[in-house]
Coordinates of C-alpha atoms in Angstrom, one line a residue:
Chain A
M1 CA 11.2 -29.0 -38.6
S2 CA 7.2 -28.8 -40.9
H3 CA 7.8 -27.0 -43.6
F4 CA 5.8 -23.5 -43.0
L5 CA 7.8 -23.0 -40.0
V6 CA 11.4 -22.5 -41.6
P7 CA 9.8 -18.9 -42.5
V8 CA 9.4 -18.2 -38.9
F9 CA 12.6 -19.9 -37.4
E10 CA 15.8 -19.3 -39.5
T11 CA 17.6 -22.3 -40.2
G12 CA 20.0 -23.1 -37.6
F13 CA 17.9 -21.2 -35.2
F14 CA 17.8 -24.3 -32.8
T15 CA 20.7 -25.5 -32.7
S16 CA 22.6 -22.0 -32.0
A17 CA 24.2 -22.1 -28.8
T18 CA 24.0 -18.6 -28.4
V19 CA 20.3 -18.8 -28.9
Q20 CA 19.6 -21.5 -26.4
T21 CA 21.6 -19.4 -23.7
A22 CA 19.1 -16.2 -25.1
V23 CA 15.6 -18.4 -24.5
L24 CA 16.8 -19.5 -20.9
V25 CA 17.4 -16.8 -19.8
G26 CA 14.5 -14.8 -21.4
A27 CA 12.3 -17.7 -19.8
T28 CA 14.1 -16.7 -16.3
V29 CA 14.2 -13.2 -15.9
P30 CA 11.3 -11.7 -17.0
L31 CA 9.1 -13.8 -14.4
V32 CA 11.5 -12.3 -11.7
A33 CA 10.7 -9.2 -13.7
A34 CA 7.1 -9.5 -13.3
A35 CA 7.2 -10.8 -9.8
V36 CA 9.4 -7.7 -8.6
G37 CA 7.6 -5.3 -11.2
V38 CA 4.0 -5.5 -9.9
F39 CA 5.4 -4.0 -6.5
T40 CA 7.0 -1.5 -7.7
V41 CA 4.4 -0.1 -9.8
M42 CA 2.0 -1.3 -6.6
R43 CA 4.4 1.3 -4.4
G44 CA 4.7 3.8 -7.1
Q45 CA 8.7 3.2 -7.8
S46 CA 9.1 2.9 -11.5
F47 CA 11.5 5.9 -11.3
A48 CA 13.8 4.2 -8.9
G49 CA 13.1 0.8 -10.5
H50 CA 14.3 3.4 -14.2
A51 CA 17.2 4.9 -12.2
L52 CA 18.9 2.0 -10.9
G53 CA 18.2 0.5 -14.6
D54 CA 20.3 3.3 -15.8
I55 CA 22.5 3.6 -13.1
G56 CA 23.7 -0.3 -14.3
T57 CA 25.3 1.3 -16.9
T58 CA 28.0 3.2 -14.2
G59 CA 28.3 -0.9 -13.2
G60 CA 28.8 -2.5 -16.5
S61 CA 31.1 0.0 -17.9
G62 CA 33.1 -0.8 -14.9
A63 CA 32.8 -4.3 -14.9
F64 CA 34.2 -4.0 -18.3
L65 CA 37.3 -1.7 -17.3
V66 CA 38.3 -4.1 -14.8
G67 CA 37.7 -6.8 -16.8
V68 CA 34.6 -9.2 -14.9
G69 CA 31.3 -10.1 -16.5
P70 CA 29.4 -7.0 -16.6
L71 CA 26.5 -9.3 -14.4
W72 CA 28.7 -8.3 -11.8
G73 CA 29.1 -4.5 -12.3
F74 CA 25.3 -4.6 -13.2
V75 CA 24.5 -5.9 -9.4
A76 CA 27.3 -4.6 -7.5
I77 CA 26.2 -1.0 -8.5
S78 CA 22.5 -1.7 -8.3
I79 CA 22.8 -2.8 -5.0
V80 CA 25.2 0.1 -4.2
A81 CA 23.0 2.7 -5.3
A82 CA 19.4 0.7 -3.9
A83 CA 21.4 0.7 -0.1
A84 CA 22.6 5.2 -0.9
M85 CA 18.6 5.7 -2.2
E86 CA 17.6 3.5 1.4
M87 CA 20.2 5.4 3.3
I88 CA 18.7 9.6 1.9
G89 CA 15.3 8.2 2.6
I90 CA 13.7 7.0 -0.9
Q91 CA 10.8 5.5 1.7
R92 CA 9.1 8.8 2.3
P93 CA 6.8 9.8 0.0
R94 CA 8.6 13.6 -0.5
G95 CA 11.7 12.2 -0.2
R96 CA 11.7 9.1 -3.1
D97 CA 12.4 11.3 -5.8
L98 CA 15.2 13.4 -4.4
A99 CA 16.8 10.1 -3.2
T100 CA 16.5 9.0 -6.5
G101 CA 17.7 11.9 -8.3
I102 CA 20.5 13.1 -6.7
V103 CA 22.2 9.1 -6.7
L104 CA 21.3 9.2 -10.3
G105 CA 22.8 12.1 -11.0
A106 CA 26.0 11.1 -9.6
A107 CA 26.1 7.4 -10.8
L108 CA 26.0 8.5 -14.0
G109 CA 28.8 11.5 -13.4
L110 CA 30.5 8.1 -13.2
A111 CA 29.6 6.3 -16.0
A112 CA 30.3 9.1 -18.4
L113 CA 33.8 8.6 -17.1
F114 CA 34.1 4.9 -17.1
L115 CA 32.4 4.7 -20.8
Y116 CA 35.3 7.6 -21.9
L117 CA 37.7 5.1 -20.8
D118 CA 36.6 2.0 -21.9
A119 CA 36.6 3.9 -25.4
T120 CA 40.1 5.0 -25.2
Y121 CA 41.7 1.9 -23.3
H122 CA 40.1 -0.8 -25.1
N123 CA 39.3 1.2 -28.7
T124 CA 35.9 -0.1 -29.0
T125 CA 32.4 1.7 -28.9
G126 CA 30.5 -2.2 -29.4
A127 CA 31.2 -2.5 -25.2
T128 CA 29.1 1.2 -24.9
V129 CA 26.2 0.0 -27.1
T130 CA 25.5 -3.5 -25.1
I131 CA 26.6 -2.1 -22.0
L132 CA 23.4 0.9 -23.0
F133 CA 21.3 -1.1 -25.1
G134 CA 22.0 -5.2 -24.4
S135 CA 21.8 -7.7 -26.4
I136 CA 20.5 -11.3 -25.1
F137 CA 22.8 -12.8 -28.1
T138 CA 26.1 -11.7 -25.9
I139 CA 25.7 -13.8 -22.8
A140 CA 27.8 -15.4 -22.2
G141 CA 26.8 -19.3 -21.8
S142 CA 28.5 -19.6 -18.5
T143 CA 26.8 -17.1 -17.0
T144 CA 23.6 -18.9 -16.9
P145 CA 24.0 -20.4 -13.8
A146 CA 24.7 -17.2 -12.1
I147 CA 21.3 -15.3 -13.7
V148 CA 19.5 -18.5 -12.8
L149 CA 20.6 -18.8 -8.9
L150 CA 20.0 -14.9 -8.6
S151 CA 16.1 -15.3 -10.5
V152 CA 16.0 -18.1 -8.1
M153 CA 17.5 -15.7 -5.0
V154 CA 15.0 -12.9 -6.0
V155 CA 12.1 -14.5 -6.2
A156 CA 12.2 -16.3 -2.8
I157 CA 12.2 -13.1 -1.3
V158 CA 9.2 -11.8 -2.7
A159 CA 7.4 -14.9 -2.2
V160 CA 8.9 -15.1 1.8
L161 CA 7.6 -11.0 2.3
Y162 CA 4.3 -11.2 0.0
R163 CA 2.5 -10.9 2.5
P164 CA 3.8 -7.7 5.3
L165 CA 5.0 -6.2 1.5
L166 CA 1.4 -6.6 0.1
L167 CA -0.3 -4.7 3.1
S168 CA 2.1 -1.6 3.5
S169 CA 2.1 -1.5 -0.7
V170 CA -1.3 -0.7 0.3
S171 CA -0.5 1.7 3.4
A172 CA 2.2 1.8 5.4
E173 CA -0.3 3.4 8.3
L174 CA -1.6 0.0 7.9
A175 CA 1.1 -2.4 8.0
A176 CA 3.0 -0.6 10.8
A177 CA -1.0 -0.7 13.3
R178 CA -0.5 -4.8 12.4
G179 CA 3.1 -4.6 14.0
I180 CA 5.0 -5.3 10.6
P181 CA 8.6 -3.4 10.5
V182 CA 7.7 -1.6 7.0
R183 CA 11.2 0.0 6.8
A184 CA 12.6 -3.5 7.0
V185 CA 10.1 -5.1 4.5
G186 CA 10.6 -2.2 2.7
A187 CA 14.7 -2.0 2.2
L188 CA 14.5 -5.9 1.5
Y189 CA 12.3 -5.6 -1.4
L190 CA 14.4 -2.4 -2.4
L191 CA 17.1 -5.2 -2.0
A192 CA 15.3 -7.6 -4.7
L193 CA 14.2 -4.5 -6.6
A194 CA 18.2 -4.0 -7.4
I195 CA 19.1 -7.9 -8.5
A196 CA 16.1 -7.7 -10.4
V197 CA 16.9 -4.5 -12.2
A198 CA 20.2 -6.0 -12.9
L199 CA 19.1 -9.2 -14.1
A200 CA 16.8 -7.3 -16.3
A201 CA 20.0 -5.0 -17.6
M202 CA 22.2 -7.8 -18.5
T203 CA 18.6 -9.1 -20.7
I204 CA 17.6 -6.1 -22.7
G205 CA 20.2 -3.6 -21.7
A206 CA 20.8 -1.1 -18.4
I207 CA 18.9 2.0 -20.2
L208 CA 16.1 -0.2 -21.3
S209 CA 15.9 -2.8 -18.1
T210 CA 13.0 -0.2 -17.1
A211 CA 11.0 -1.4 -20.1
L212 CA 10.9 -5.2 -19.0
L213 CA 10.4 -4.3 -15.2
I214 CA 7.5 -2.3 -15.5
G215 CA 6.6 -2.9 -19.2
P216 CA 5.0 -6.2 -18.6
A217 CA 3.4 -5.2 -15.3
A218 CA 1.8 -2.4 -16.1
A219 CA 0.3 -3.8 -19.0
A220 CA -1.1 -6.6 -16.2
L221 CA -2.4 -4.2 -13.6
R222 CA -5.0 -3.3 -16.3
F223 CA -7.3 -5.9 -16.5
T224 CA -6.5 -7.7 -13.7
R225 CA -7.5 -7.8 -10.1
R226 CA -4.9 -9.5 -7.7
P227 CA -1.5 -8.7 -7.4
G228 CA -0.1 -12.9 -7.9
T229 CA -3.1 -13.1 -11.0
A230 CA -1.0 -9.6 -12.2
M231 CA 2.3 -11.0 -11.3
L232 CA 1.4 -14.3 -13.6
A233 CA 0.1 -12.2 -16.9
A234 CA 2.8 -9.9 -16.3
G235 CA 5.1 -13.0 -16.5
A236 CA 3.6 -14.4 -20.0
I237 CA 4.1 -10.9 -21.1
G238 CA 7.3 -10.8 -20.6
V239 CA 8.4 -13.7 -21.9
G240 CA 6.0 -14.2 -24.5
A241 CA 8.0 -10.8 -25.4
T242 CA 11.3 -11.8 -24.8
W243 CA 11.1 -15.0 -26.9
L244 CA 9.5 -12.9 -29.9
G245 CA 11.7 -10.5 -29.6
I246 CA 14.5 -13.4 -29.9
V247 CA 13.2 -15.2 -33.1
L248 CA 12.4 -11.5 -34.8
A249 CA 16.2 -10.6 -34.3
Y250 CA 17.3 -13.8 -35.5
D251 CA 15.7 -14.0 -38.8
S252 CA 16.3 -9.7 -39.2
Y253 CA 19.6 -11.5 -40.0
Y254 CA 18.1 -11.3 -43.3
W255 CA 16.7 -8.1 -43.2
P256 CA 18.4 -4.9 -44.8
P257 CA 20.7 -4.0 -43.7
V258 CA 21.6 -7.7 -45.1
G259 CA 24.3 -9.9 -42.9
H260 CA 23.6 -7.8 -39.2
G261 CA 20.7 -8.1 -37.8
W262 CA 18.5 -5.8 -36.0
P263 CA 19.4 -5.0 -32.2
V264 CA 17.0 -7.9 -30.0
S265 CA 16.3 -5.7 -27.6
F266 CA 14.2 -3.0 -29.9
F267 CA 11.9 -6.1 -30.6
V268 CA 11.3 -6.7 -26.9
V269 CA 10.8 -2.9 -25.8
T270 CA 8.5 -2.6 -29.2
I271 CA 6.2 -6.2 -28.4
I272 CA 5.9 -5.4 -24.5
L273 CA 4.1 -1.5 -25.5
V274 CA 2.1 -3.5 -28.2
L275 CA 1.1 -5.3 -25.4
Y276 CA 0.7 -3.0 -23.1
L277 CA -1.7 -1.2 -25.9
L278 CA -3.8 -4.1 -25.9
A279 CA -4.0 -4.9 -22.5
G280 CA -5.9 -1.7 -22.2
L281 CA -9.3 -3.1 -24.8
P282 CA -10.9 -5.1 -22.7
Q283 CA -11.2 -2.3 -19.9
L284 CA -12.4 -0.3 -22.9
W285 CA -15.0 -2.9 -24.2
Q286 CA -15.5 -3.2 -20.7
A287 CA -16.6 0.2 -20.2
R288 CA -18.8 0.7 -23.5
T289 CA -20.6 -2.4 -22.5
R290 CA -21.1 -1.4 -19.0
S291 CA -22.8 1.9 -20.6
A292 CA -24.8 0.4 -23.2
S293 CA -26.4 -2.2 -20.2
A294 CA -26.7 0.5 -17.8
G295 CA -30.4 0.9 -19.5
I296 CA -31.6 -2.4 -19.6
T297 CA -30.3 -3.8 -16.1
R298 CA -33.7 -2.4 -14.6
E299 CA -36.5 -4.4 -16.8
P300 CA -35.4 -7.3 -14.7
V301 CA -36.8 -5.6 -11.5
A302 CA -39.9 -3.8 -12.8
A303 CA -40.6 -7.7 -13.8
G304 CA -40.4 -8.5 -11.5
D305 CA -42.9 -6.1 -9.0
R306 CA -45.6 -6.8 -11.6
Chain B
M1 CA -22.3 -14.3 16.8
T2 CA -25.5 -14.2 18.0
G3 CA -25.6 -17.7 20.4
E4 CA -27.3 -16.5 24.3
G5 CA -23.9 -17.3 25.5
D6 CA -21.8 -14.2 23.1
R7 CA -24.9 -12.1 24.1
D8 CA -24.1 -13.1 27.8
R9 CA -20.7 -12.6 27.5
N10 CA -21.3 -9.1 25.9
R11 CA -23.1 -8.6 28.2
A12 CA -20.6 -9.2 30.6
A13 CA -18.2 -7.6 28.6
E14 CA -19.9 -4.5 28.8
R15 CA -18.5 -3.1 32.5
E16 CA -15.2 -4.7 31.1
E17 CA -12.5 -1.5 30.9
I18 CA -11.1 -2.1 27.7
L19 CA -8.8 1.0 27.0
S20 CA -7.1 3.0 30.2
V21 CA -4.8 6.0 29.3
D22 CA -3.5 7.4 32.5
G23 CA -1.2 10.4 32.8
V24 CA 0.5 10.5 28.9
S25 CA 2.3 13.3 27.7
V26 CA 3.7 13.2 24.4
S27 CA 6.2 15.8 22.9
L28 CA 7.3 15.9 19.2
S29 CA 10.8 17.9 18.5
G30 CA 10.8 19.9 21.6
R31 CA 7.0 21.1 21.6
E32 CA 4.3 19.1 23.6
V33 CA 1.5 17.6 22.5
L34 CA -0.2 15.8 24.7
R35 CA -0.6 16.8 27.8
D36 CA -1.3 14.7 30.9
V37 CA -4.0 13.4 28.9
S38 CA -6.2 10.7 31.1
F39 CA -9.5 8.9 30.6
R40 CA -10.5 4.9 30.2
I41 CA -12.6 3.1 27.6
C42 CA -15.0 0.4 28.0
A43 CA -16.3 -2.1 26.2
G44 CA -18.8 -2.0 23.9
E45 CA -18.9 1.8 24.5
F46 CA -18.7 3.7 21.7
T47 CA -16.5 6.8 22.3
G48 CA -16.1 10.3 20.1
L49 CA -12.1 11.8 20.1
I50 CA -13.0 14.6 19.3
G51 CA -10.5 17.8 18.8
S52 CA -9.8 20.6 15.6
N53 CA -6.5 19.8 13.2
G54 CA -3.4 19.6 15.2
A55 CA -5.0 18.8 18.6
G56 CA -3.1 15.9 19.1
K57 CA -5.7 13.0 17.9
T58 CA -3.1 11.0 15.7
T59 CA -0.7 11.3 17.9
L60 CA -2.5 9.8 21.0
F61 CA -4.4 7.1 18.6
R62 CA -0.1 6.1 17.4
V63 CA 0.1 6.2 21.0
I64 CA -2.7 3.9 21.6
L65 CA -1.4 1.7 19.1
G66 CA 2.9 1.3 20.1
L67 CA 4.1 3.7 17.4
Q68 CA 4.9 6.7 19.2
A69 CA 6.5 6.5 22.7
A70 CA 5.2 8.6 25.4
S71 CA 6.7 10.7 27.6
A72 CA 5.4 10.2 30.9
G73 CA 1.9 8.0 31.6
S74 CA 0.8 4.7 30.7
V75 CA -1.3 3.4 28.4
K76 CA -3.2 -0.2 29.3
V77 CA -5.4 -2.4 26.5
A78 CA -7.4 -5.0 28.5
G79 CA -5.4 -4.6 31.4
R80 CA -2.8 -5.1 29.8
A81 CA 1.0 -2.7 28.8
R82 CA 0.2 -2.2 25.1
S83 CA 2.8 -3.1 23.1
R84 CA 3.7 -3.4 19.4
R85 CA 1.3 -5.5 16.9
N86 CA -1.5 -6.4 19.7
P87 CA -4.5 -8.1 18.4
M88 CA -6.5 -6.8 20.7
I89 CA -6.7 -3.5 18.5
G90 CA -8.7 -2.4 15.1
Y91 CA -6.9 0.6 13.6
V92 CA -8.6 2.2 10.3
P93 CA -6.0 5.1 9.2
Q94 CA -6.7 8.3 8.5
K95 CA -6.9 9.8 4.6
F96 CA -7.1 6.7 3.4
L97 CA -7.5 7.0 -0.9
L98 CA -6.4 4.2 -2.7
D99 CA -5.7 4.4 -6.3
P100 CA -8.0 3.0 -8.8
D101 CA -4.9 0.8 -10.1
M102 CA -4.7 -1.1 -7.2
P103 CA -4.5 -4.8 -8.3
L104 CA -6.5 -6.0 -5.1
R105 CA -9.9 -7.0 -4.0
A106 CA -11.9 -5.8 -1.0
R107 CA -12.0 -9.2 0.2
D108 CA -8.1 -9.1 0.1
L109 CA -7.6 -6.8 1.7
V110 CA -9.6 -8.4 3.9
G111 CA -8.1 -11.0 4.5
L112 CA -4.6 -9.2 4.6
G113 CA -5.9 -7.8 8.4
L114 CA -6.4 -11.6 9.1
D115 CA -2.5 -12.4 8.3
G116 CA -0.7 -9.4 6.9
H117 CA 1.8 -9.6 9.2
R118 CA 2.8 -13.2 8.5
F119 CA 5.9 -14.2 6.0
G120 CA 5.2 -16.5 3.1
I121 CA 1.5 -16.6 0.4
S122 CA -1.7 -17.2 2.4
R123 CA -3.3 -20.5 1.4
P124 CA -6.7 -20.3 0.5
S125 CA -8.6 -22.5 2.7
R126 CA -12.6 -22.7 3.0
A127 CA -12.0 -21.4 6.5
R128 CA -10.4 -18.3 5.5
R129 CA -12.8 -17.8 2.8
E130 CA -15.7 -17.9 5.1
L131 CA -14.5 -16.3 7.9
V132 CA -13.6 -13.3 5.1
D133 CA -17.5 -13.7 3.6
E134 CA -19.1 -13.3 7.2
M135 CA -16.6 -9.5 8.0
L136 CA -17.8 -8.2 4.1
A137 CA -21.9 -9.0 5.2
A138 CA -20.9 -7.4 9.1
V139 CA -20.2 -4.2 6.9
D140 CA -22.8 -4.8 4.4
A141 CA -19.7 -4.8 1.6
Q142 CA -21.0 -8.1 -0.2
A143 CA -21.9 -6.3 -3.1
F144 CA -18.7 -5.3 -4.3
A145 CA -16.4 -7.6 -2.4
D146 CA -14.9 -8.8 -5.7
A147 CA -14.2 -5.1 -7.0
R148 CA -11.1 -3.6 -7.7
I149 CA -10.4 -1.1 -4.0
G150 CA -9.3 1.6 -5.6
T151 CA -13.1 2.0 -7.7
L152 CA -15.3 2.1 -4.7
S153 CA -16.0 4.8 -3.0
G154 CA -15.3 6.9 0.3
G155 CA -17.9 5.0 2.4
E156 CA -17.4 2.2 0.4
Q157 CA -13.8 1.5 1.2
Q158 CA -14.1 2.8 4.9
R159 CA -16.5 0.0 5.2
V160 CA -14.3 -2.3 3.9
L161 CA -11.5 -1.3 5.5
I162 CA -13.8 -1.7 9.2
A163 CA -14.4 -5.5 8.0
H164 CA -9.9 -5.5 7.5
A165 CA -9.6 -4.3 11.3
L166 CA -12.4 -6.5 12.7
I167 CA -11.3 -10.0 11.3
S168 CA -8.3 -10.4 13.6
R169 CA -10.9 -10.1 16.3
P170 CA -10.2 -7.0 18.1
R171 CA -11.5 -5.5 21.4
L172 CA -10.5 -2.3 20.6
L173 CA -11.5 -0.4 17.2
L174 CA -10.0 2.8 16.4
L175 CA -10.8 5.4 13.6
D176 CA -8.9 8.5 12.5
E177 CA -11.5 11.0 10.8
P178 CA -13.4 8.2 9.2
L179 CA -15.5 10.7 8.2
A180 CA -13.3 14.1 6.4
N181 CA -13.9 12.0 2.9
L182 CA -17.2 11.1 3.4
D183 CA -20.5 13.2 2.1
L184 CA -22.9 13.4 4.9
P185 CA -25.2 10.2 4.3
S186 CA -22.0 7.5 3.3
G187 CA -20.7 9.4 6.9
Q188 CA -24.4 8.5 8.6
E189 CA -23.7 5.3 6.5
V190 CA -20.8 4.8 8.7
V191 CA -21.6 5.8 12.0
A192 CA -25.0 3.4 11.9
L193 CA -22.8 0.8 11.7
L194 CA -20.2 1.3 13.8
A195 CA -22.7 1.4 16.8
R196 CA -24.0 -1.8 15.5
I197 CA -20.4 -3.1 16.2
A198 CA -20.3 -1.8 19.2
A199 CA -23.2 -3.1 20.4
E200 CA -23.7 -6.3 19.2
Q201 CA -20.1 -7.5 19.5
G202 CA -19.0 -5.7 22.4
I203 CA -16.0 -4.0 20.9
A204 CA -15.1 -0.7 22.5
V205 CA -15.4 1.7 19.6
F206 CA -12.9 5.3 19.7
I207 CA -13.4 7.5 16.4
S208 CA -11.6 10.7 15.5
A209 CA -13.2 13.9 14.3
H210 CA -13.3 17.3 14.0
E211 CA -16.6 18.1 14.6
M212 CA -18.9 15.6 17.0
N213 CA -22.4 16.9 15.4
P214 CA -22.1 13.2 13.2
L215 CA -22.0 11.9 16.3
L216 CA -24.1 12.2 18.8
P217 CA -26.9 10.5 18.2
V218 CA -24.6 7.3 18.6
M219 CA -22.0 9.1 20.6
E220 CA -22.1 7.7 24.8
R221 CA -18.6 8.8 26.0
I222 CA -16.7 11.6 24.6
V223 CA -12.9 12.8 24.9
Y224 CA -12.3 16.2 24.8
L225 CA -8.7 17.8 22.7
V226 CA -7.5 20.9 23.0
G227 CA -4.2 21.9 22.3
G228 CA -3.2 18.6 23.7
R229 CA -5.2 18.5 26.3
A230 CA -8.6 16.6 27.2
A231 CA -11.2 16.1 29.3
S232 CA -13.5 13.1 29.1
G233 CA -17.0 11.6 30.5
T234 CA -20.2 11.2 29.2
T235 CA -21.0 14.1 25.7
E236 CA -23.3 15.5 28.8
Q237 CA -20.3 16.0 31.1
V238 CA -18.3 17.7 28.9
V239 CA -20.1 19.7 26.5
R240 CA -20.8 22.3 28.8
T241 CA -20.0 26.0 29.1
E242 CA -17.9 25.7 32.4
V243 CA -16.0 22.9 31.2
L244 CA -14.9 23.4 27.8
S245 CA -14.2 27.3 29.0
E246 CA -12.0 26.1 31.2
L247 CA -10.3 23.8 28.5
Y248 CA -9.3 25.9 26.3
G249 CA -8.2 28.5 28.9
R250 CA -10.6 31.6 27.5
E251 CA -14.6 32.0 27.9
V252 CA -16.5 30.1 24.9
E253 CA -19.9 29.0 24.9
V254 CA -21.8 25.9 24.3
L255 CA -24.9 26.2 21.9
H256 CA -27.5 23.8 21.2
I257 CA -29.7 24.6 18.1
H258 CA -32.0 21.8 16.8
G259 CA -30.7 19.1 18.4
R260 CA -27.5 20.1 17.3
V261 CA -24.1 21.3 19.2
L262 CA -22.2 24.3 18.0
V263 CA -18.8 26.3 20.5
V264 CA -18.4 29.3 19.6
A265 CA -16.1 32.4 21.3
G266 CA -17.6 33.6 24.7
P267 CA -18.8 36.8 24.3
G268 CA -15.9 39.8 24.0
D269 CA -13.1 37.1 24.3
D270 CA -9.7 38.2 22.8
P271 CA -9.3 35.5 19.7
E272 CA -5.2 35.6 20.4
A273 CA -5.8 34.7 24.3
G274 CA -6.4 30.6 23.5
H275 CA -2.7 30.2 21.8
E276 CA -0.4 31.3 25.5
Q277 CA -2.7 29.9 28.2
H278 CA -2.0 26.0 29.1
G279 CA -0.4 26.8 32.2
P280 CA -2.9 26.6 35.8
L281 CA -5.1 24.1 33.7
V282 CA -3.4 20.9 33.8
G283 CA -5.7 17.9 32.8
V284 CA -9.0 18.5 33.1
Q285 CA -11.1 15.7 33.5
I286 CA -14.5 14.5 34.6
V287 CA -14.7 11.1 36.6
Q288 CA -18.2 9.7 36.5

């Protein structure tokens, strides 16, 4: 490695198995989150996405209690919660917040119990922190095939549903008039959202999963005009933020308190926030130049008249 | 679209019956929203569906679209029983205002009119792009074709929606209260555009409104809905004191003032009377 890169990539970065797993997951999950997240923002279901992440706490703590990997806890609870939201009526604009709120409350009650039992029986609070705030460095290498497989599944669902989902996200009435089964499409999308949230919870923690799902998508929507472009941009933002977060977290081992390392999720979420704010700049600049040029545009017409 | 053959076909199509509604009744949670409604619409005709809020306009559209089952009667589109996803019908829904953040260009929405019901991601092709451009041109929307749909004005969004509905080459175009959110000039523009489409492409245009005056210059036929019952015919046949009084079940008067039509309660009328009198006057219809 060239000499000046050493301060960026600390010794052992590229040979560490933990880092390799983290980099792979960091390249996969943000892409899934981007594909699903753009639709989540378009459909106004960000609260549902966030709630599914919080609800992941219940699955993660439950999985820890019975001794299975947290991924399966996240995935199972997320799908069950999404199904419950669907039945209560998340697809009606008025039922949306209600359905989300009811399911969220019930699940978090259960999470309180599970986390208490985890702490009591296993005599550790580390699990609680990992479930809530996550750490991409704690993902077992053996979990990665499952993560990649689930990622492919979600992207496949979104790709197959793409056009009907887009039209029903624009207007349920327009879609219904075209013969699209709006409810079934919405329910399948909710399944994709549930799995995507579970994957995001694995990556940066249950509570923070929404940052990875909504953040890059919201940033991309500030400067793109097409859903496909928005997804590509959101994917790039998500992967970039996660990778940069991994590097910084690895480096932070040498920051005070020396020998501990800062939580990687903190870096990822902060970078996403910064990118979201930066994404607003082109719009701001455009608005300024448009108002500045508004007075000038009439001149060529006048010249033509002469 | 402007060849000799097309024009001949359009002329021949003008007498063709595109929509026939026969004795349609609809009950929603025990309340009768439509009662024995019958009328016909032919190709190339501009027809207004006039009625106050709650008269049953949207329900009637939903029945025609196949999204709402009728408790009695039948609907036929171009001679065939209506079905879900009927490519013969183009539809522009009510109160359609998109969020400015929606990442969708006007041309993307028009393209979804062509293949939005298909699975997968659309493959860009020259034929598809040219068709989208043609539709955008037909509604004078080229200037904002690449703008985000949510940043357009209400009138511009309506025009894009009309292009979205037209791209599948429907025979019947349904528009639910397209003028409701528009200022007067934008509304006039949309009405003129629709009249042109009906005349040039031989499409039957069926447009609902709670106010008939903006449509009077171009409206050939009218379906007048009061409390779920309908009278239909040419505007002259229907918008008359006797016909509307019978429909309302109380005395109303049709006044013509400066080219505008006003329907007012008749002299000495009890304003409460209209609410319960639906009994003996079922399915008032003017047959041509």
